[in-house]
Coordinates of C-alpha atoms and ligand atoms in Angstrom, one line a residue:
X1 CA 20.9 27.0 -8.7
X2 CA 18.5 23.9 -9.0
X3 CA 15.0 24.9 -7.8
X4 CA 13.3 22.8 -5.0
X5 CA 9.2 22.5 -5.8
X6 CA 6.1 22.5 -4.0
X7 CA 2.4 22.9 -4.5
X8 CA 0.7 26.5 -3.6
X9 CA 2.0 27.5 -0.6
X10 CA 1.9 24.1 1.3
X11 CA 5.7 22.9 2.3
X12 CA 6.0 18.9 3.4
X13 CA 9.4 19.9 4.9
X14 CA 9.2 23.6 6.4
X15 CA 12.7 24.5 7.3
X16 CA 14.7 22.2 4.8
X17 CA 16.1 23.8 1.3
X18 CA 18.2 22.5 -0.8
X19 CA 20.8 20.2 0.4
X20 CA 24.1 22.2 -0.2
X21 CA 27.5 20.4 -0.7
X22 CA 29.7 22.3 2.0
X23 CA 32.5 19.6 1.9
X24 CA 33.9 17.4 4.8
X25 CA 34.9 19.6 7.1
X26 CA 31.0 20.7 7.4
X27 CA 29.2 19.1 10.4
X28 CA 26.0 20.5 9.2
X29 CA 23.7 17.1 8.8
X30 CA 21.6 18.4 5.8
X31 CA 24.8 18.8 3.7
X32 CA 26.8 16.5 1.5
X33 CA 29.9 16.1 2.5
X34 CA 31.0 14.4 -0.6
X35 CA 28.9 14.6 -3.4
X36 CA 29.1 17.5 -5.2
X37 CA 26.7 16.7 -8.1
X38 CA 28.5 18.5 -10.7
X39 CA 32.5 17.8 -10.0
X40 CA 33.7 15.7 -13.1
X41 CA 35.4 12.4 -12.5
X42 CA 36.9 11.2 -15.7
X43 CA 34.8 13.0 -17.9
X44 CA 31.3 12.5 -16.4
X45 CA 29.8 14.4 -13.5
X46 CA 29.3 12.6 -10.3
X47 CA 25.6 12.7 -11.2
X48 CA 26.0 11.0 -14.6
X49 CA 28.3 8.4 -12.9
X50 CA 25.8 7.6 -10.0
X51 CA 22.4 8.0 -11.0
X52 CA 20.8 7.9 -8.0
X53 CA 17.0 7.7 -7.4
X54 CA 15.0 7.7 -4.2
X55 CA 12.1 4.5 -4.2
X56 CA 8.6 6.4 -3.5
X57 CA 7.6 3.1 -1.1
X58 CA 9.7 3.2 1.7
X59 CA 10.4 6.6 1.9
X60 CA 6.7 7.8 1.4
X61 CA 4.5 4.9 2.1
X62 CA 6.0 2.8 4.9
X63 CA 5.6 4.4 8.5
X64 CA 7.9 1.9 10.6
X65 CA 5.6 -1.2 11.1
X66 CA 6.8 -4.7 11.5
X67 CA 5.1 -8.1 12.3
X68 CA 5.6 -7.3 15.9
X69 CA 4.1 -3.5 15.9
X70 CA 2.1 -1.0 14.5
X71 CA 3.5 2.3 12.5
X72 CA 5.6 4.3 14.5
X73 CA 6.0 7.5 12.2
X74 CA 3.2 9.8 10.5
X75 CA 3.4 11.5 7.4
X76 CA 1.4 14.8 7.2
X77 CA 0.4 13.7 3.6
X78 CA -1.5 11.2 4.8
X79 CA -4.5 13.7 5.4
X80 CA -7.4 12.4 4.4
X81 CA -9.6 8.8 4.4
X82 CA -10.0 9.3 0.5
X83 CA -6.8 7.1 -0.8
X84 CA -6.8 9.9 -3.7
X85 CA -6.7 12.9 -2.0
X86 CA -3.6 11.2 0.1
X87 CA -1.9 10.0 -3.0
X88 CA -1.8 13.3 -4.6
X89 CA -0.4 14.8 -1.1
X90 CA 1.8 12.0 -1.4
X91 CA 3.1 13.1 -4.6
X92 CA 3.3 16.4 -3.7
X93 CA 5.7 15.8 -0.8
X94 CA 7.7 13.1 -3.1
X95 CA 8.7 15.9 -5.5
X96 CA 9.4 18.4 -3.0
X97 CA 11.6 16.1 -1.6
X98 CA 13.3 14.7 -5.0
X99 CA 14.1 18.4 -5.6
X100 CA 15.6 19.6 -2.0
X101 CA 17.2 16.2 -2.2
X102 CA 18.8 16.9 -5.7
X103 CA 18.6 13.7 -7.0
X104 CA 17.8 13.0 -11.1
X105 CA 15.6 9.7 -10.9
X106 CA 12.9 7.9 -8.6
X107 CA 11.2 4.7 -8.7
X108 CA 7.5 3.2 -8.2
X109 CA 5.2 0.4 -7.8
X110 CA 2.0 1.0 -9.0
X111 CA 0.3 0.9 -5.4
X112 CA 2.2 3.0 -3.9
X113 CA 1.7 5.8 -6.2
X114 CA -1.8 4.9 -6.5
X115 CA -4.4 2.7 -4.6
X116 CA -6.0 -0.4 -5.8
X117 CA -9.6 0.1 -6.3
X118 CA -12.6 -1.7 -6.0
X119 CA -11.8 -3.5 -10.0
X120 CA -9.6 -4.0 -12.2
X121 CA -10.8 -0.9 -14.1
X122 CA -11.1 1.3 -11.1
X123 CA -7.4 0.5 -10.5
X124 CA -6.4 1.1 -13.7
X125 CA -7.6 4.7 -13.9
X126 CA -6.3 5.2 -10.2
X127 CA -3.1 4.8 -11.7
X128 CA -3.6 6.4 -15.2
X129 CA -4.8 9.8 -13.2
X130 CA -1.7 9.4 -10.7
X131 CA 0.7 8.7 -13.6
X132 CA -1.1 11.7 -16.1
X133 CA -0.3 14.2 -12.6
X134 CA 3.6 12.6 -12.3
X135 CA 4.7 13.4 -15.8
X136 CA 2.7 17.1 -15.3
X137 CA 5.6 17.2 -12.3
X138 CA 8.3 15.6 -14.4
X139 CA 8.1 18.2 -16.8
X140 CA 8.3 20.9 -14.7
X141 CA 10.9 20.1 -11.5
X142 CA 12.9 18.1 -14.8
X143 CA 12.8 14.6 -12.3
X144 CA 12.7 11.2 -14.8
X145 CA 11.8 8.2 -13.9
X146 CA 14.5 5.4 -13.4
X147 CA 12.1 2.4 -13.2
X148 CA 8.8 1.4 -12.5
X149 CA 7.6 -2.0 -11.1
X150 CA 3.5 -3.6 -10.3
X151 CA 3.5 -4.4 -6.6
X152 CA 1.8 -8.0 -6.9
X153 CA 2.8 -9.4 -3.9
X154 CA 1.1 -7.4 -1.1
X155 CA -2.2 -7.9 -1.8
X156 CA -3.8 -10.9 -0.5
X157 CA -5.1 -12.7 -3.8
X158 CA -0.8 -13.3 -4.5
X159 CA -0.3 -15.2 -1.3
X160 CA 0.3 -18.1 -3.7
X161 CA 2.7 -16.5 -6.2
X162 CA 1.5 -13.9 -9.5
X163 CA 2.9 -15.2 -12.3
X164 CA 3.7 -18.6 -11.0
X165 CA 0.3 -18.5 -9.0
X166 CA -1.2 -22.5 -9.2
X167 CA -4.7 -20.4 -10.1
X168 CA -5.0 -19.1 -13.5
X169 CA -7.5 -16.1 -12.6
X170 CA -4.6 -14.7 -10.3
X171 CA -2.2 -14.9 -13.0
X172 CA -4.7 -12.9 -15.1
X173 CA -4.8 -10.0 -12.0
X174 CA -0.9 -9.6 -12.5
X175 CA -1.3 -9.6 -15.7
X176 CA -3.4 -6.6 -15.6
X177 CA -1.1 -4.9 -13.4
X178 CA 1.7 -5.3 -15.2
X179 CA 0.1 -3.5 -18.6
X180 CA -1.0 -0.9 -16.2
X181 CA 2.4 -0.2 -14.3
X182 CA 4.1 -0.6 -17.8
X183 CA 1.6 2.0 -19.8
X184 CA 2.8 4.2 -16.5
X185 CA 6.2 3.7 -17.1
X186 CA 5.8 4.3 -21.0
X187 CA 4.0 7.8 -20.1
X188 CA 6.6 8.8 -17.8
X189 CA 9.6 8.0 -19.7
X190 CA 11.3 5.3 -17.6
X191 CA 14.3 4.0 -18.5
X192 CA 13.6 0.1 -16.5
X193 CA 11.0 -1.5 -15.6
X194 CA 11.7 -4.1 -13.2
X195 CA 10.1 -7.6 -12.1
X196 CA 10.7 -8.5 -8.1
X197 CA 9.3 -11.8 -7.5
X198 CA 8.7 -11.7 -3.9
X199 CA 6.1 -14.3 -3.8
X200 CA 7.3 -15.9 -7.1
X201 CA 8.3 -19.2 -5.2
X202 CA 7.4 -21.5 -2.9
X203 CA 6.4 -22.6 0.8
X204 CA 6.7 -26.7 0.5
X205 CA 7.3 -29.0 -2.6
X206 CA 5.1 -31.2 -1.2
X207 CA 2.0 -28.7 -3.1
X208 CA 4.5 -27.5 -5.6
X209 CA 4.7 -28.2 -9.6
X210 CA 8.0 -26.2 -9.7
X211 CA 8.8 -26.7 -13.2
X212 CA 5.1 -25.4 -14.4
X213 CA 5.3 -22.7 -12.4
X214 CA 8.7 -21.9 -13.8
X215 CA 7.8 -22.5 -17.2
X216 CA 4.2 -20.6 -16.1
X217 CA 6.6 -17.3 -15.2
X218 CA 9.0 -17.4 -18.3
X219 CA 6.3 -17.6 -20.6
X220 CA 4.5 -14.1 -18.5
X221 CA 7.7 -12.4 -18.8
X222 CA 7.5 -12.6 -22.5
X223 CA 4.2 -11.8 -22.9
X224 CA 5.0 -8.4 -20.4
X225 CA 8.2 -7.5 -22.4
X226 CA 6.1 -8.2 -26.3
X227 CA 3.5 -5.9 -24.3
X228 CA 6.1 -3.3 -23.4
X229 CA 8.0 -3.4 -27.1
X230 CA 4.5 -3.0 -28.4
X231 CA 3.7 0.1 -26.8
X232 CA 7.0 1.9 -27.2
X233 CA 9.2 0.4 -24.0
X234 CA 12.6 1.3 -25.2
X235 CA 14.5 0.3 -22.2
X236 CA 15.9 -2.7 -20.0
X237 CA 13.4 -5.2 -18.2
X238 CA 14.9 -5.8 -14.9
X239 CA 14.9 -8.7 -12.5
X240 CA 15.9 -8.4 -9.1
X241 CA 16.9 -11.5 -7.4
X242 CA 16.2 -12.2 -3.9
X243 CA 16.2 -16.2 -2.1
X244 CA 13.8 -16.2 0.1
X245 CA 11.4 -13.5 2.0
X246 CA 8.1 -13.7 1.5
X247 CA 8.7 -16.9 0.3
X248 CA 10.5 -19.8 1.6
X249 CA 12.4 -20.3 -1.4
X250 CA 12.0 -17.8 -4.3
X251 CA 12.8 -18.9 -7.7
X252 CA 15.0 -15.7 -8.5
X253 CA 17.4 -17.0 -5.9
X254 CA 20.4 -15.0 -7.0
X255 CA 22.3 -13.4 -9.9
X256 CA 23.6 -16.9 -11.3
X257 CA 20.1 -18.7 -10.6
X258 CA 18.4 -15.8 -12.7
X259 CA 21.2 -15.4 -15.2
X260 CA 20.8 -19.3 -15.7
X261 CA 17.1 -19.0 -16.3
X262 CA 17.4 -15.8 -18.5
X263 CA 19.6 -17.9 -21.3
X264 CA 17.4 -21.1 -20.7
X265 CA 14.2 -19.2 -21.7
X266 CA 15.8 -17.1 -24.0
X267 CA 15.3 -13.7 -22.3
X268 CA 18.9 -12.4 -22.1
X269 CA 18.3 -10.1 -24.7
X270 CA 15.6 -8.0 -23.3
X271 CA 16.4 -8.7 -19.2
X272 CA 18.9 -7.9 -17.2
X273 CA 19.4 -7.8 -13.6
X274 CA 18.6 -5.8 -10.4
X275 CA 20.7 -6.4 -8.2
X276 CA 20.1 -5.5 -3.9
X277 CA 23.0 -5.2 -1.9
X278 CA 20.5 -6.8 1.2
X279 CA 19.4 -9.4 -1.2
X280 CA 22.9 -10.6 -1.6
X281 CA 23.5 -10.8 2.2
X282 CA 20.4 -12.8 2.3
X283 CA 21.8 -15.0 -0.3
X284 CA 25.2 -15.6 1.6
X285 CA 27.3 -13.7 -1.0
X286 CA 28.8 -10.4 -0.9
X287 CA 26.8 -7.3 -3.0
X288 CA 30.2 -7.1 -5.1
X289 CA 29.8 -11.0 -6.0
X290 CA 26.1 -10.3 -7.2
X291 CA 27.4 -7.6 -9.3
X292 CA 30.7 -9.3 -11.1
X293 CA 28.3 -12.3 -11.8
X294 CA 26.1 -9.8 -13.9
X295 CA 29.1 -7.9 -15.6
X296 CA 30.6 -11.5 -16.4
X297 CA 27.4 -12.4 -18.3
X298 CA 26.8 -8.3 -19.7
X299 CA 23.7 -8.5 -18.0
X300 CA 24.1 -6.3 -15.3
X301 CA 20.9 -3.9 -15.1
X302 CA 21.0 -1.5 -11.9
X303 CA 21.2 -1.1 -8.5
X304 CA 19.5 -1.2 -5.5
X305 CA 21.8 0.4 -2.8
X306 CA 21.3 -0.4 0.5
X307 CA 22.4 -2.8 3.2
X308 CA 21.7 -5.8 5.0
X309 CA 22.8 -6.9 8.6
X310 CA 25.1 -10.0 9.0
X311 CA 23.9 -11.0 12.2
X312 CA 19.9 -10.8 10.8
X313 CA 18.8 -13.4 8.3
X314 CA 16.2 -10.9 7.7
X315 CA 15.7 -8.1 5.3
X316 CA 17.2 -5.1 6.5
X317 CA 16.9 -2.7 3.9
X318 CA 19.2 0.4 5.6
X319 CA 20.6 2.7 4.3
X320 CA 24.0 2.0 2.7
X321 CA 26.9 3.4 4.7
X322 CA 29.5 0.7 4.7
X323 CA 32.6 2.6 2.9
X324 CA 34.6 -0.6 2.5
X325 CA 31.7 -2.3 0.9
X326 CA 30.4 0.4 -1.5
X327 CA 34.5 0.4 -2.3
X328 CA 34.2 -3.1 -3.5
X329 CA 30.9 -2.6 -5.2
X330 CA 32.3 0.5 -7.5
X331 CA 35.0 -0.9 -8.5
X332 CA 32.7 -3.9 -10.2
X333 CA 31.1 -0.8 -11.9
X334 CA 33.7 1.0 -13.1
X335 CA 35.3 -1.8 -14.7
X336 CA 32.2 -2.8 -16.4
X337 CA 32.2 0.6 -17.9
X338 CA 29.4 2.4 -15.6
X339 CA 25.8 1.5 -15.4
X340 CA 24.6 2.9 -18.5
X341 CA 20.7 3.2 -18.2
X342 CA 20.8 1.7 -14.6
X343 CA 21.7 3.5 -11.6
X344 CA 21.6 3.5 -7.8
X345 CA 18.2 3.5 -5.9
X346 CA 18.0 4.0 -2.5
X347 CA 14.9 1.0 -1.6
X348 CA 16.1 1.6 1.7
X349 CA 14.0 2.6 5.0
X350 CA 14.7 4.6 8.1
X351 CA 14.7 2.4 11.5
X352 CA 11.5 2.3 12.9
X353 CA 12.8 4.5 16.0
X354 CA 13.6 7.5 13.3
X355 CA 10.5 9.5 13.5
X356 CA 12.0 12.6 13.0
X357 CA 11.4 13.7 8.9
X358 CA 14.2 15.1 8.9
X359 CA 15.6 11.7 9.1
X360 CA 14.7 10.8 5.7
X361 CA 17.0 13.5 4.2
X362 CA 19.6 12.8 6.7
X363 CA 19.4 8.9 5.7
X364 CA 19.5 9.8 2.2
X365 CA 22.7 12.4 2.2
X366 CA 24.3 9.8 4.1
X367 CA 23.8 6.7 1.3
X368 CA 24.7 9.3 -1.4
X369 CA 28.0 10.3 0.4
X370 CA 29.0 6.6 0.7
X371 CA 29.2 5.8 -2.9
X372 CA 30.3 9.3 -4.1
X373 CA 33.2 8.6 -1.7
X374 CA 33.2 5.2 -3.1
X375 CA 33.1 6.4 -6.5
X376 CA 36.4 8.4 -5.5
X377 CA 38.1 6.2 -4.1
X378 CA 37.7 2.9 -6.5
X379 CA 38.7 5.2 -9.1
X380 CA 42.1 6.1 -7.7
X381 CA 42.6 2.3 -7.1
X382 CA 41.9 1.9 -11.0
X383 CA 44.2 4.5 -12.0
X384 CA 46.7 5.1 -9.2
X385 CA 47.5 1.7 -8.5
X386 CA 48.8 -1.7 -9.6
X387 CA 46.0 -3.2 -8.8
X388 CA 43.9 -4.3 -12.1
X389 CA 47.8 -4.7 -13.9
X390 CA 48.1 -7.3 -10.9
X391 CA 44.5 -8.6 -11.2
X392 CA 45.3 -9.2 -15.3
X393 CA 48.7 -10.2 -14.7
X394 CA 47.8 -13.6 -12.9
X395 CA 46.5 -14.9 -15.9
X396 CA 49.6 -14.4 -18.9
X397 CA 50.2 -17.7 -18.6
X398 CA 47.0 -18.1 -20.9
X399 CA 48.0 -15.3 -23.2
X400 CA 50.0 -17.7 -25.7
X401 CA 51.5 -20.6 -26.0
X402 CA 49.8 -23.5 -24.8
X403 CA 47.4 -21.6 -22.4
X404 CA 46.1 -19.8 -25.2
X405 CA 45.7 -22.8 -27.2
X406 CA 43.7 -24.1 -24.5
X407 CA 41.6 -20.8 -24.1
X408 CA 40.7 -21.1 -27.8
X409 CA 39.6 -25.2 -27.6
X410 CA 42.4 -26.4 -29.6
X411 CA 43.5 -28.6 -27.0
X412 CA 42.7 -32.1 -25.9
X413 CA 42.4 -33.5 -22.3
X414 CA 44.9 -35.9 -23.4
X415 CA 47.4 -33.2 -24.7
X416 CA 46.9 -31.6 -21.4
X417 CA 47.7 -34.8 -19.5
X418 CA 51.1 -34.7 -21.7
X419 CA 52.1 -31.2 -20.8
X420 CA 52.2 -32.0 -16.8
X421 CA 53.4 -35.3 -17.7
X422 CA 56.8 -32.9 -19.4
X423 CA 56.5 -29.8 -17.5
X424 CA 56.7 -31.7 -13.9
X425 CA 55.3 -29.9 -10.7
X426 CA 54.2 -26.6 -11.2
X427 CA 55.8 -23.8 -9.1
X428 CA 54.2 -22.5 -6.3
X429 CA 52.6 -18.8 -7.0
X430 CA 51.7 -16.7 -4.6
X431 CA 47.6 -14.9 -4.6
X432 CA 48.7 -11.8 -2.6
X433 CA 45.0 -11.5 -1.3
X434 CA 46.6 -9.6 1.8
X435 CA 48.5 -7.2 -0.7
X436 CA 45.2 -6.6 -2.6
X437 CA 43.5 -5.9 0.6
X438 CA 45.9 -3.5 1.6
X439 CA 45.6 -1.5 -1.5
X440 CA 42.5 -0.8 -0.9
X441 CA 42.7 0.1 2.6
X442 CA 45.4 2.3 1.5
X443 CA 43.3 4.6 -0.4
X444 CA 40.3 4.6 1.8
Ligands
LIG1 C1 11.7 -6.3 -1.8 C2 12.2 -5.7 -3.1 C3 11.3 -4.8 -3.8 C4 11.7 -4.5 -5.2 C5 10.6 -3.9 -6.0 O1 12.4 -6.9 -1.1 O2 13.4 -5.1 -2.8 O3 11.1 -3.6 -3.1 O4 12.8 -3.7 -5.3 O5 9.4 -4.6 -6.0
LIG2 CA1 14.8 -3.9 -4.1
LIG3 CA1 15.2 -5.6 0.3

């Protein structure tokens, strides 16, 4: 029996335990009705397979504001006007709710763990005292860490980009950040650390040296990742793609863009990728597309599971409980072999109307059920059905002869030319999208 943890005798969520698994049948909200943490799924627990983390800004810092209105919901660790004495509430409530929640990992930016002070300095030990009391938490409830990030986008000094910022003393700010969020990371053992360049972009061309300020961000990356390798950083550095929002045009567009600038700058080996299931909407592709570009190029990273909104062109960030969806996005992972060191975060807010607390945990279960359920069911579609022999099938017209001549370059455009010249009009062959689609309604 895993045990939930709080402070003294001060509970953030009075009348919530641990979140049982009691099965579908249960209609009791603060229960999973499909992930049982511990049943194995082709040799690994449902835990190892998912990995899922909970993100410590929108489910502890962000109240349900938006540009139209102010926050909706209060947080009882906000209790104080010393930013301090909230954080460490803050913390205290985040761990009490990792543990009730029963997930392994969370994730952090450096602000919303700790606030910015008055200097560079100040801010620095904000963070170093915040981090010191995290790992003091980590050690005993057994949480880790699955990434950490440096929020430098939300303060005022980035409206004109970090890294790619046309001032030099803002790029130095970031800089600073980004040793402090990565000596945090070191201390608590995470296993990513991720770069999200929401203002890493621009607003017009007409003020806009893209190519320096491409050249301006490669060149910070390498300096973060010779910082991190330097100190001990063992793991993946992460970026998470996303086309536009703050910016007009963000130059981590989507998977390709940044796999495409990754091998250009000659990062692959150190970065992967991030990829947001709301980010893909925005991009006009599917979350599954995001994630098959990745595993094509081995560079797939981890996940952050949530949702966007088709009819929005805005970010969205709900919770994920599109069954179809998470269906297609599983079965990416599975064939890729799992996520390894990545896993699923929730970066993923209640609506502004759900002011209940309760609604956190019930917003949470609820993501967590989709993809174990997805989890289930895209690995019955692996191994109960035709459908991968299908998927590898269309191509064994590449597996010798000629087509695997031409797979291995020892064929010419002209020799090419020759064979449809002999061979005449191909025969017509059928893509069987609707059979595929049918599959997978089939196991639903
Ligand atoms: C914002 C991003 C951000 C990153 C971490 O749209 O999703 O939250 O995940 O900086
Ligand atoms: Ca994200
Ligand atoms: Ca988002």
């Amino acid at each position: 029996m895993r045990q939930h943890y709080f402070v003294g005798d001060h509970e953030y969520f009075p009348g919530i335990g641990n979140i049982p698994y009691e099965g579908r049948e249960s209609d009791n909200p603060l229960a999973f009705k499909f992930y049982q943490h511990d049943r194995l799924l082709g040799g690994k627990t449902l835990q190892q397979h998912l990995r899922f983390a909970v993100c410590y800004w929108h489910t502890f810092c962000a109240k349900g504001s938006d540009a139209f209105g102010a926050d909706s919901q209060t947080f009882p660790w906000d209790i104080s006007s010393d930013m301090m004495v909230c954080a460490r509430a803050r913390m205290d409530a985040a761990f009490e709710f990792f543990t009730k929640l029963g997930v392994p990992y969370y994730c952090f930016h450096d602000r919303d763990m700790a606030p910015e002070g008055a200097s560079v300095i100040e801010s620095e030990q904000n963070l170093a005292t915040m981090a010191t009391l995290a790992k003091e938490r980590q050690d005993v409830t057994g949480m880790k860490l699955l990434w950490g990030t440096a929020n430098v986008f939300g303060h005022p000094r980035y409206m004109n980009g970090a890294a790619t910022n046309p001032e030099f003393s803002v790029v130095t700010h970031a800089a600073a950040q980004v040793k402090a969020a990565l000596d945090a990371t070191v201390l608590l053992g995470g296993e990513n650390y991720v770069f999200w360049g929401g203002r890493e972009g621009y607003s017009t061309l007409l003020n806009s040296n893209t190519r320096r300020e491409l050249d301006h961000l490669a060149r910070f990356l390498e300096l973060a990742r010779d910082y991190g390798r330097s100190i001990g950083f063992k793991g993946n550095f992460l970026i998470e793609p996303k086309p536009m929002e703050p910016c007009k045009h963000q130059y981590d567009f989507d998977a390709q863009t940044v796999i495409g600038f990754l091998r250009h700058y000659r990062l692959a080996d150190d970065f992967k990728l991030n990829i947001e299931a709301n980010h893909a909407t925005l991009a006009g592709h599917s979350f599954a597309h995001e994630l098959q570009m990745c595993t094509d190029a081995g560079l797939l990273g981890s996940i952050d599971a949530n949702r966007g909104d088709p009819q929005n062109g805005w970010d969205t960030d709900q919770f994920p409980t599109d069954l179809y969806d998470a269906v297609h996005a599983m079965l990416v992972v599975l064939a890729d072999g799992g996520l390894n060191s990545g896993g699923f975060n929730f970066d993923a807010r209640v609506r502004r109307e759900s002011v209940d607390l309760e609604d956190i945990f019930v917003a949470h279960i609820g993501g967590m059920d989709t993809f174990a359920r997805a989890l289930d069911v895209a690995y019955q579609i692996r191994h109960s059905s035709d459908l991968s022999a299908r998927k590898l099938g269309r191509y064994t017209s590449f597996d010798s002869g000629d087509g695997a001549r031409f797979e291995q370059g020892s064929m010419s455009l002209v020799s090419l030319r020759d064979l449809a010249v002999n061979e005449g009009e191909p025969v017509s062959v059928s893509g069987k999208q609707e059979w595929y689609e049918n599959v997978i309604n089939q196991y639903l």
